[in-house]
Coordinates of C-alpha atoms in Angstrom, one line a residue:
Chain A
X1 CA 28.0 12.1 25.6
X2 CA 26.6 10.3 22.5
X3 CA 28.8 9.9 19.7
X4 CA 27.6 10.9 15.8
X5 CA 25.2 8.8 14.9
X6 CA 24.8 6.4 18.1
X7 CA 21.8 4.5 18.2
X8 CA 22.0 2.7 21.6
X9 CA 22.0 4.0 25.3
X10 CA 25.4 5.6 26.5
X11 CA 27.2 3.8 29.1
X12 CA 25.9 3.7 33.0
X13 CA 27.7 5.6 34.9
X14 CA 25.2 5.0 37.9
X15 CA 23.5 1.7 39.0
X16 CA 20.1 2.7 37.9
X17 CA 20.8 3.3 34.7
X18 CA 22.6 -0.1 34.3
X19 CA 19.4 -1.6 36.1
X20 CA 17.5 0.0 33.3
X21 CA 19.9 -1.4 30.2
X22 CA 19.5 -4.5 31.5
X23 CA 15.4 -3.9 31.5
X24 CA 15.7 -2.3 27.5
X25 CA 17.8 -5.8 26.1
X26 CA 15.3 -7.8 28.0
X27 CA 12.2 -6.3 26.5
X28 CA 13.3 -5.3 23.3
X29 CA 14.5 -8.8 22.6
X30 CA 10.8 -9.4 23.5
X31 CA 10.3 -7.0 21.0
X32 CA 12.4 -8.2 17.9
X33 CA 11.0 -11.9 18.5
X34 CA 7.2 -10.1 18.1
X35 CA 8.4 -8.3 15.2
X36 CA 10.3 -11.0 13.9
X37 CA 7.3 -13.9 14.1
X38 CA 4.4 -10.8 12.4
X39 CA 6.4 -10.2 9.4
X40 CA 7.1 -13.9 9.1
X41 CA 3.2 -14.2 9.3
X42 CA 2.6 -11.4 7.4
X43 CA 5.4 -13.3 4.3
X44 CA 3.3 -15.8 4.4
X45 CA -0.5 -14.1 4.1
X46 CA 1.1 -12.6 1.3
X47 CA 2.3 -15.7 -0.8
X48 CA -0.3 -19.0 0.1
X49 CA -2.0 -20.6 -2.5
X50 CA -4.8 -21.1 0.0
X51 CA -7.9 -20.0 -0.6
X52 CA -10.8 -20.2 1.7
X53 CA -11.4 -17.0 3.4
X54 CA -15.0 -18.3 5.2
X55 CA -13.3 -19.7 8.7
X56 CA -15.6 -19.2 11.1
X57 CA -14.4 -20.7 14.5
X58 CA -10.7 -20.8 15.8
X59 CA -11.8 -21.8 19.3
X60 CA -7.7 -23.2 19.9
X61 CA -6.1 -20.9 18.4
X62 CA -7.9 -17.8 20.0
X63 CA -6.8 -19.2 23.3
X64 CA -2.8 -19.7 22.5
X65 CA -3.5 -16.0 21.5
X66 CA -4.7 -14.4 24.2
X67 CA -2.9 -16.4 26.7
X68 CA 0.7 -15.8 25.0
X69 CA 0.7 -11.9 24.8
X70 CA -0.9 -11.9 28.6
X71 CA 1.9 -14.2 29.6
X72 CA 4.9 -11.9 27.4
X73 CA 3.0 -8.6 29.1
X74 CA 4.0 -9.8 32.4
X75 CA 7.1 -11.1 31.2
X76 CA 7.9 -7.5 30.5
X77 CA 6.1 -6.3 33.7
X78 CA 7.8 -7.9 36.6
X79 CA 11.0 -6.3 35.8
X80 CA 9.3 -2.9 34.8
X81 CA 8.0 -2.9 38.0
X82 CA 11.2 -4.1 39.9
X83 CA 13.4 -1.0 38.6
X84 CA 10.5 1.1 39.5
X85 CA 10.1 0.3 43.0
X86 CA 14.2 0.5 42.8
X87 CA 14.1 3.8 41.6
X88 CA 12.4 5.2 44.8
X89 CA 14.7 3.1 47.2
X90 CA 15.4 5.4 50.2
X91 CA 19.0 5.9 50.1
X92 CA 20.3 8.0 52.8
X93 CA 21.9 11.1 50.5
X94 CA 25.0 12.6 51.9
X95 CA 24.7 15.5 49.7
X96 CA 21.3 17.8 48.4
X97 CA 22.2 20.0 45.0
X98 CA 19.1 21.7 43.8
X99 CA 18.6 22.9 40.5
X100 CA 16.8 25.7 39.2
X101 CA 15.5 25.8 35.4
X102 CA 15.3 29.5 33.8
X103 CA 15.0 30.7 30.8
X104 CA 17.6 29.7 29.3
X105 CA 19.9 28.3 31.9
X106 CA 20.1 26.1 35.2
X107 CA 20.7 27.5 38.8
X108 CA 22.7 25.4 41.0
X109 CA 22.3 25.5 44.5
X110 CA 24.5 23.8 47.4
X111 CA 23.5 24.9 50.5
X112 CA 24.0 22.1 53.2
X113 CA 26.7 24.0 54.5
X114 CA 27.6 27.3 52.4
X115 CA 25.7 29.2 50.5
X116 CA 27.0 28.1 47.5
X117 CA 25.1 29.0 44.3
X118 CA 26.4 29.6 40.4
X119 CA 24.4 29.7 37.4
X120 CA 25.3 27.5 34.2
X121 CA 25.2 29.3 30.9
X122 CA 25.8 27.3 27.4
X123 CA 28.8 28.7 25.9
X124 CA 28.1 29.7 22.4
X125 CA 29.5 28.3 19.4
X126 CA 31.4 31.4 18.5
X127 CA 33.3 31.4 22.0
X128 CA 33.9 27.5 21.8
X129 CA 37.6 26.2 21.6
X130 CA 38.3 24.0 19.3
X131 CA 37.3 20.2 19.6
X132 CA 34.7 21.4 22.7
X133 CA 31.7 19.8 22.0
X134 CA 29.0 22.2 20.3
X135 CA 25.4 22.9 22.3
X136 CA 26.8 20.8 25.1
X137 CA 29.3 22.6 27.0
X138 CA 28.7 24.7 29.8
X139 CA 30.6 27.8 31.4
X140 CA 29.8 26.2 35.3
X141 CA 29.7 22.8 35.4
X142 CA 27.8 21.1 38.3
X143 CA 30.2 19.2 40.7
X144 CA 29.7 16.4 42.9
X145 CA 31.3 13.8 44.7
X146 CA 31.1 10.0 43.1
X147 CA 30.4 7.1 44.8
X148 CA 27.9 9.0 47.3
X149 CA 23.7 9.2 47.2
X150 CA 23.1 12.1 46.2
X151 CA 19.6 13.5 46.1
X152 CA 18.6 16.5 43.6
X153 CA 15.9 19.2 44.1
X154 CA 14.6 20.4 40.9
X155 CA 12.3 23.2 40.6
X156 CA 11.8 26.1 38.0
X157 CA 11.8 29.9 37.9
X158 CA 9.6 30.5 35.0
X159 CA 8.5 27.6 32.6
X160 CA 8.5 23.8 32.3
X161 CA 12.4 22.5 32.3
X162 CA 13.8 18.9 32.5
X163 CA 17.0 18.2 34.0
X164 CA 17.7 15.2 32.4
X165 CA 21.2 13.4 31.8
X166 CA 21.0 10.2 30.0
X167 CA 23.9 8.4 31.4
X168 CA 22.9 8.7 34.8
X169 CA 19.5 7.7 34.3
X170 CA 18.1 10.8 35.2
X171 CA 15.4 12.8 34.0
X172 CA 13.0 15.1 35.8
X173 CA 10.3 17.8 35.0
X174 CA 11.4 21.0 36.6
X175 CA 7.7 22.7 37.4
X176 CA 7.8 25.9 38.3
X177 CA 6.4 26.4 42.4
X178 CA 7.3 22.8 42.9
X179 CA 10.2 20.5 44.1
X180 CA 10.0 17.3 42.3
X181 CA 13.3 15.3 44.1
X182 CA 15.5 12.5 42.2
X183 CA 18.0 10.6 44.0
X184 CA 20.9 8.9 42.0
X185 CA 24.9 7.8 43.1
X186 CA 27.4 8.2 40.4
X187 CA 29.9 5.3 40.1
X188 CA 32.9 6.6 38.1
X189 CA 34.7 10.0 37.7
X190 CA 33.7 11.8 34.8
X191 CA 31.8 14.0 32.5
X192 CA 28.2 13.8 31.8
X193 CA 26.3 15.7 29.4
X194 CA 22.5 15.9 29.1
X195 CA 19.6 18.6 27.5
X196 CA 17.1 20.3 28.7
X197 CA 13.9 18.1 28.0
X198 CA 11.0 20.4 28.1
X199 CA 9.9 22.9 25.9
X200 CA 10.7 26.0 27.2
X201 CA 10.8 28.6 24.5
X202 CA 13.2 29.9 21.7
X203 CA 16.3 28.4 23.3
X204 CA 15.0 25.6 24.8
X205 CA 18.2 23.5 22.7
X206 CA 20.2 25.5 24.1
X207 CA 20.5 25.4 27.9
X208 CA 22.5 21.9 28.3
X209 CA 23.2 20.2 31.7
X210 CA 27.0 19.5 32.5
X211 CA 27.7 16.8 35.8
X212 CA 30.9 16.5 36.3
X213 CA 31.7 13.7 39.1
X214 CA 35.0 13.9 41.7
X215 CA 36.5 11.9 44.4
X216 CA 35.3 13.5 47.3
X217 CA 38.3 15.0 48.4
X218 CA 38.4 16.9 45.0
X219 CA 34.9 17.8 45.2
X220 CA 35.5 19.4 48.6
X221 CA 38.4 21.3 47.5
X222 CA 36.6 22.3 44.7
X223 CA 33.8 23.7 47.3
X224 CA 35.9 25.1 49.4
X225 CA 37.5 27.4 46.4
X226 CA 34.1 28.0 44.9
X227 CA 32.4 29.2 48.2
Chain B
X1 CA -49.1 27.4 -27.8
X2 CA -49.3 30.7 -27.4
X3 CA -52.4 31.2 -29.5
X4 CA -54.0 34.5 -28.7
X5 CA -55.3 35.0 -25.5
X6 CA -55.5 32.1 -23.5
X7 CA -54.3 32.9 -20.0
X8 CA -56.5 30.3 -19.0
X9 CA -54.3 27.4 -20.1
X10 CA -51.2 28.8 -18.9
X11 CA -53.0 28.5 -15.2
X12 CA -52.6 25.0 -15.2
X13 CA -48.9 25.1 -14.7
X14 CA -49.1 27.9 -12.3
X15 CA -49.6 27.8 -8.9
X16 CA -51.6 31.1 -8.6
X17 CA -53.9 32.4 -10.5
X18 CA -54.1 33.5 -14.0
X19 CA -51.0 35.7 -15.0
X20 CA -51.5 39.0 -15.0
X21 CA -49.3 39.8 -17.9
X22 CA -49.6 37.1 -20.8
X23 CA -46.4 38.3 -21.8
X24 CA -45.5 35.1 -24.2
X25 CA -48.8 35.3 -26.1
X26 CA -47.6 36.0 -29.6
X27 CA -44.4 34.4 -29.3
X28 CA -43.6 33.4 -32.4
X29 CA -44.2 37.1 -34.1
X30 CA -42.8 40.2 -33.4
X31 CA -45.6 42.2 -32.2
X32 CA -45.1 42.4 -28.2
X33 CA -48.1 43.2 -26.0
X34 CA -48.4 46.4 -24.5
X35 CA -45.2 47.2 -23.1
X36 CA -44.5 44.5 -20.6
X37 CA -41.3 43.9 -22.1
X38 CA -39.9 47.1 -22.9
X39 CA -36.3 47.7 -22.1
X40 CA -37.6 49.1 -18.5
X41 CA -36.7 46.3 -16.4
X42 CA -38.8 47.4 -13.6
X43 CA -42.3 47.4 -15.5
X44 CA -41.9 43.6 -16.4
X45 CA -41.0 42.7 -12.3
X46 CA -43.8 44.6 -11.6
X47 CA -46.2 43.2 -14.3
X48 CA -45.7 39.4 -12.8
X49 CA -46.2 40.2 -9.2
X50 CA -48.8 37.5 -9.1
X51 CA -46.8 34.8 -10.8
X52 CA -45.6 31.8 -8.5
X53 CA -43.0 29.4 -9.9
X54 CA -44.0 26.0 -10.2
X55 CA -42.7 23.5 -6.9
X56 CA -40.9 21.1 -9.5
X57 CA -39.3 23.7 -11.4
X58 CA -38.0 25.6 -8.1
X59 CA -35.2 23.3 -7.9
X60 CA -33.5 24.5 -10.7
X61 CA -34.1 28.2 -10.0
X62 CA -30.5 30.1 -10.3
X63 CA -31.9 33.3 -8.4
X64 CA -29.1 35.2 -9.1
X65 CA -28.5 38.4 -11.2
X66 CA -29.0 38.3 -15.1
X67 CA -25.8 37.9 -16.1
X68 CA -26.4 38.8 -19.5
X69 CA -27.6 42.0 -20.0
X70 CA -29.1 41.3 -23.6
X71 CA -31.3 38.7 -22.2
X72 CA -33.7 41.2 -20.7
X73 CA -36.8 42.0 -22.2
X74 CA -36.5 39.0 -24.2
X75 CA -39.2 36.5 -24.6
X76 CA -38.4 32.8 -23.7
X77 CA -38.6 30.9 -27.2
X78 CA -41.6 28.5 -27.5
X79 CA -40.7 25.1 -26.7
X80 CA -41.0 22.3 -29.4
X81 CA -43.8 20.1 -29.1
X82 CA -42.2 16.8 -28.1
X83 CA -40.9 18.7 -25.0
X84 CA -44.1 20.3 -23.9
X85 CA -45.8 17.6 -22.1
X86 CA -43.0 16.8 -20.2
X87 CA -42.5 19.9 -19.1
X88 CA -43.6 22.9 -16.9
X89 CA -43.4 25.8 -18.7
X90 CA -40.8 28.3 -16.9
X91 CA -43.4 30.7 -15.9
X92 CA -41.5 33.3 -14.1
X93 CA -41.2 36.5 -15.3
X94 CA -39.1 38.1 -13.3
X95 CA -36.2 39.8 -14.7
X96 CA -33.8 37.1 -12.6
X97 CA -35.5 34.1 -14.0
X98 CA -36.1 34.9 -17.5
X99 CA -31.9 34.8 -17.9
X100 CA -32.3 31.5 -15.5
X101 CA -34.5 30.7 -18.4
X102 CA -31.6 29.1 -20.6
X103 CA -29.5 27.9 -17.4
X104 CA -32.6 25.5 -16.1
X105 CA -33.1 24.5 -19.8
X106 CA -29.1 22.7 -18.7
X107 CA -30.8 20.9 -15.7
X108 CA -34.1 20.0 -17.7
X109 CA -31.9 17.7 -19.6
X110 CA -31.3 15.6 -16.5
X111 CA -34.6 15.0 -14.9
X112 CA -36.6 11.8 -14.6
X113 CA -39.1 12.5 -17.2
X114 CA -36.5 13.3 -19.3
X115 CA -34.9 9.8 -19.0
X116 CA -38.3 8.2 -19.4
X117 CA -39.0 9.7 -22.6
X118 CA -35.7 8.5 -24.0
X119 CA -36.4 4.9 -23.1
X120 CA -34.6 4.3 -20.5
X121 CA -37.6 3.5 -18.3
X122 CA -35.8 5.9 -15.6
X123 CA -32.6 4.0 -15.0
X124 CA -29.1 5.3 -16.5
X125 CA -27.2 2.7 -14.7
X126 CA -28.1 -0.9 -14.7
X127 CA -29.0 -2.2 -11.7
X128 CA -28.4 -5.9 -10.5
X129 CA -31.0 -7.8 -8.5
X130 CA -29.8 -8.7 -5.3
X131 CA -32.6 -10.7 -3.9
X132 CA -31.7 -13.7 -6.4
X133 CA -28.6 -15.9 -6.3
X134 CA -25.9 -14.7 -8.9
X135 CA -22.8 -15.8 -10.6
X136 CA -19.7 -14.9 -9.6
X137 CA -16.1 -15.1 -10.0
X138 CA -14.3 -15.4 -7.0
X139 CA -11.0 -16.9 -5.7
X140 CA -12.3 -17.4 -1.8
X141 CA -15.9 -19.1 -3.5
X142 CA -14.9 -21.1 -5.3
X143 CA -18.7 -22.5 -6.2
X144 CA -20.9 -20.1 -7.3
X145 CA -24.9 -20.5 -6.0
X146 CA -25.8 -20.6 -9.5
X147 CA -23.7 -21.3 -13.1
X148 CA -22.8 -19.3 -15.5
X149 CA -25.1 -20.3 -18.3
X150 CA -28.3 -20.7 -16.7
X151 CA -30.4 -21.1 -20.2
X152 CA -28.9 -24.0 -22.3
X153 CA -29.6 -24.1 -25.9
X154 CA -30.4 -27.8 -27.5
X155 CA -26.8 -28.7 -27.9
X156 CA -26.2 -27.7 -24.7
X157 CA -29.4 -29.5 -22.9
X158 CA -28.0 -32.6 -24.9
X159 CA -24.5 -32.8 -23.4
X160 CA -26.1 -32.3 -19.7
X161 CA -27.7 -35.5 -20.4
X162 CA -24.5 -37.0 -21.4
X163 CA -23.3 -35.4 -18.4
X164 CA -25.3 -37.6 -16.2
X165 CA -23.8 -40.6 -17.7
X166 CA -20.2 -41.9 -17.1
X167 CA -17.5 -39.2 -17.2
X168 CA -15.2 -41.6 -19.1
X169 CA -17.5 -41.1 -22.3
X170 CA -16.6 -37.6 -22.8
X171 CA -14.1 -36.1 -24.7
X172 CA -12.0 -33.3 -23.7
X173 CA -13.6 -30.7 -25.4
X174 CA -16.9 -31.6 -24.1
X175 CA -15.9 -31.7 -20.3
X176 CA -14.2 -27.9 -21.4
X177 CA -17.9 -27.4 -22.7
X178 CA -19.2 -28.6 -19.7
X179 CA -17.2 -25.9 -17.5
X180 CA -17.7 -23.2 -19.5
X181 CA -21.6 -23.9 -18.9
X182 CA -21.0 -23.8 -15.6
X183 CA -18.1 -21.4 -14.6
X184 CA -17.3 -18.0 -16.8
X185 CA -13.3 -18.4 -15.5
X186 CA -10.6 -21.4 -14.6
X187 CA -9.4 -20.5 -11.6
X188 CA -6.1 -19.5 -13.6
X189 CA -7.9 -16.7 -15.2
X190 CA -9.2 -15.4 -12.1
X191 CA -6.1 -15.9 -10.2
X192 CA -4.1 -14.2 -13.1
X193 CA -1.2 -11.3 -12.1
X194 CA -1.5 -8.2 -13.9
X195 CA 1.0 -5.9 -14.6
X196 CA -0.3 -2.9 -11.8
X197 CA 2.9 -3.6 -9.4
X198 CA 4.7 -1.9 -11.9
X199 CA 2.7 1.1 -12.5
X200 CA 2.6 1.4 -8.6
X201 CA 6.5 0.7 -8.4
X202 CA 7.0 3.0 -11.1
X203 CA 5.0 5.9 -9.2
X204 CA 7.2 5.2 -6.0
X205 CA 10.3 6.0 -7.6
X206 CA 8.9 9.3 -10.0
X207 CA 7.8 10.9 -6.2
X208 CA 10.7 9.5 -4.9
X209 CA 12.6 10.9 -7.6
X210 CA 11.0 14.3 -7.3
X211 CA 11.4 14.4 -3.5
X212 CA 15.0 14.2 -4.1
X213 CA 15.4 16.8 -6.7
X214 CA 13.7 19.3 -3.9
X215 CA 15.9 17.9 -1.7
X216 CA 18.5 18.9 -3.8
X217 CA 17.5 22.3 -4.6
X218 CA 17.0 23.0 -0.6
X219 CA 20.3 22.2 0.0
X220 CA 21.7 24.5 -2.8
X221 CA 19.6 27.2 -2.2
X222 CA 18.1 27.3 1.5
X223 CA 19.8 25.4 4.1
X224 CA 22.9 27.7 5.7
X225 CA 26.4 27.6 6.1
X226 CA 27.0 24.6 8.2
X227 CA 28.5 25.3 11.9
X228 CA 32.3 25.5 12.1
X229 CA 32.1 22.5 14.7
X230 CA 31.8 19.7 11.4
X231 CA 35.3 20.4 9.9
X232 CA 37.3 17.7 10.0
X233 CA 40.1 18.9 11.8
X234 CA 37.1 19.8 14.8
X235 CA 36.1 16.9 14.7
X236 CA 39.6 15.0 15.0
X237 CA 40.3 17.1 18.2
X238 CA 36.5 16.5 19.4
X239 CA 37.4 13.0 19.5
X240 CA 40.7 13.2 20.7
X241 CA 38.4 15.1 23.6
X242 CA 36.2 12.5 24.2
X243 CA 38.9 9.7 24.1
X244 CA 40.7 11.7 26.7
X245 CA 37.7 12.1 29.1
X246 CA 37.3 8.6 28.7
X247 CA 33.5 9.2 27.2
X248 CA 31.5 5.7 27.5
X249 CA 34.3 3.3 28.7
X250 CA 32.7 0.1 29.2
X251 CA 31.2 -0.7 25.7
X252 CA 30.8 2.6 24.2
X253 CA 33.0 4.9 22.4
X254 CA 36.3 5.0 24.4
X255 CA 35.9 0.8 25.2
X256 CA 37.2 1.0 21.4
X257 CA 40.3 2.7 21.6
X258 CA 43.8 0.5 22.6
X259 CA 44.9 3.1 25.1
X260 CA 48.1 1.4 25.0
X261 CA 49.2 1.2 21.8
X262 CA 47.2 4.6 20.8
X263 CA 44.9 2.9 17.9
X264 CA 41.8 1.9 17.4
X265 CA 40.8 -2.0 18.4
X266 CA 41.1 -3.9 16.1

């Protein structure tokens, strides 16, 4: 999770994401240079002593112009473009967890071999221990192996949801009478937290997505138990 | 006006015929005719059936109620003589427009003729001609089509001629003449700062200012209790938490904490 007042991305905890860090410093150096070399122009527009305001031809300078941003848009595009296409490598999943948006909590479904399926509630702040982490922690939290592809079904029972978790890389729409499918692999043992990301009525803040990652032979215990 | 009994002459201003009712005949006594303007309203609307309002004084109709209820059955006053030919008489006589009478006296005021007779041949506002070069003063042009003093007086005329001689034969004060013919400002007059970035600063920081004294009062008065989560004793053992789940451990949070020698990295 984030920690008060964090401005950057959280770490990857899946190859994607770190794909996609690498994308954001790339372009939003681009960015700051832009930035940088406007204001600089803009300083000094402000504070010549020049005074001609007539110029009618910039034949030269409308060229470096229009050829510079082209040549910075594709700077920024090739790699877009690159993560995209990575995005949607086919990746052999070993594992299919669906998961179901309601109003106001997510279904999770494992059903390649039992018919394993819990819902995941927020706990409230009044029933939180102390030092839990408020609006973020969940009564069931969603298990699964690390180090494997693992591909997620998300759909919706009622409205629009997201399932989206930041450090993961993930986020997808959740459209009711629809399976939109993400596939991701998670890299490290942990705990990630994430929000629902659609407006979805009154307690749309309030239905948080819990992933917590295992070695496999946890994760099969744990399946074994839960089933 | 008035003058007894000439309908005839009122016609002129009216776009149908004669009025039936002459009702401002003897204006100036107190002898009313007949009783067109008795204090029953209806016999006067009924009287001036016939009566059409002028096109030019339409405009300034107020059809609306009377609003003051002495105003009925009063004449309209004779107008003074300097007025008259300017004017359409109001020649309604309707119970409506006879109070609109002294509300489209307001917009009389303002019409064209009304201008003209005060001299102003029509115009309130001076009007430049735009068809003809003109001087101006302006940093980006820096020569204006034409200068500043286009008539010269004798003296002036004079130093032009000296003008077209060499430069080296006149004095200072003649070659600051010579640009004042020319140019109305140096171009340190027209570049000159004035003093409006601190009225504009100074209007920044009064709405900022007053921002924050809302501000203030919300947080005194609206905003609840905060959530038992930002004490800092939960937030000591929320940290602890995410130090011990090892939250963001490459570069992020927990990357910051010496695990071994239980501090913070220096």
């Amino acid at each position: 999770m984030a920690h008060p007042l964090q401005l950057g991305f959280q770490d990857a905890m899946s190859p994607i994401m770190e794909e996609l860090l690498h994308f954001h410093d790339h372009t939003l150096m681009i960015v700051f240079m832009i930035s940088a070399m406007v204001l600089y122009i803009i300083m000094l527009m402000m504070t010549t002593k020049l005074t001609y305001t007539n110029t009618m031809n910039a034949q030269e300078v409308e060229m470096i112009w229009t050829i510079l941003p082209a040549i910075v848009l594709i700077t920024i595009a090739l790699p877009s473009l690159r993560v995209l296409y990575l995005m949607d490598e086919i990746n052999n999943p070993h594992l299919t967890i669906k998961a179901i948006g309601h109003q106001w909590y997510w279904t999770y479904e494992y059903t390649d071999y039992d018919n394993l399926e819990f819902d995941s509630y927020m706990i409230p702040t009044q029933d939180l221990p102390n030092g839990y982490f408020r609006l973020l922690e969940v009564d069931h939290r969603m298990m699964m192996p690390m180090e494997s592809p693992i591909r997620m079904l998300i759909s919706a029972e009622d409205v629009l949801h997201s399932w989206a978790v930041p450090s993961l890389g993930v986020k997808t729409d959740a459209v009711p009478g629809r399976l939109n499918q993400t596939t991701f692999i998670v890299t490290r043992p942990g705990v990630f937290y994430g929000q629902c990301s659609e407006i979805c009525g009154a307690n749309h803040s309030f239905m948080p997505i819990v992933v917590e990652s295992l070695p496999l032979q946890h994760f099969e215990n744990w399946s074994t138990m839960s089933s | 006006l008035g003058g007894g009994g000439e309908p005839g002459g009122l016609s002129s201003w009216i776009s149908g015929g004669p009025p039936e009712a002459t009702c401002w005949q003897e204006a100036g006594g107190g002898g009313l005719r007949g009783g067109i303007f008795s204090h029953n309203p209806t016999s006067v609307q009924l009287g001036c059936s016939r009566i059409r309002v002028s096109a030019g004084l339409a405009s300034l109709c107020v059809l609306a109620p009377c609003p003051d209820p002495a105003l009925r059955g009063r004449l309209l006053p004779p107008l003074p003589g300097w007025l008259q030919p300017a004017l359409p008489r109001p020649a309604m006589l309707s119970l409506p427009a006879l109070c609109m009478g002294t509300l489209a006296r307001r917009g009389i005021l303002g019409t064209a003729s009304m201008r003209a007779a005060h001299g102003h041949s029509g115009h309130v506002a001076t009007q430049e001609d735009m068809s003809v070069p003109r001087y101006y003063d302006k940093r980006s042009f820096p020569l204006p089509d034409v200068p500043f003093h286009a008539q010269l007086g004798t003296e002036q005329k004079a130093l032009k001629e000296k003008e077209k001689g060499s430069w080296k034969q006149l004095s200072n004060e003649e070659k600051v003449a010579l640009y004042r013919l020319k140019f109305n400002q140096t171009f340190a007059e027209i570049n000159r700062p004035s003093n409006e970035w601190k009225t504009v600063l100074g209007g920044i920081f009064i709405f900022f200012s007053f921002t924050g004294l809302i501000v203030w009062w919300q947080r005194v008065y609206v905003f609840p209790p905060k959530p038992r989560s930002l004490t800092d004793e939960w937030k000591a053992q929320q940290v602890k938490r995410m130090l011990d789940m090892r939250m963001n451990p490459i570069q992020g949070f927990s990357a910051k904490w010496d695990y071994d020698k239980n501090e913070w990295k220096k």
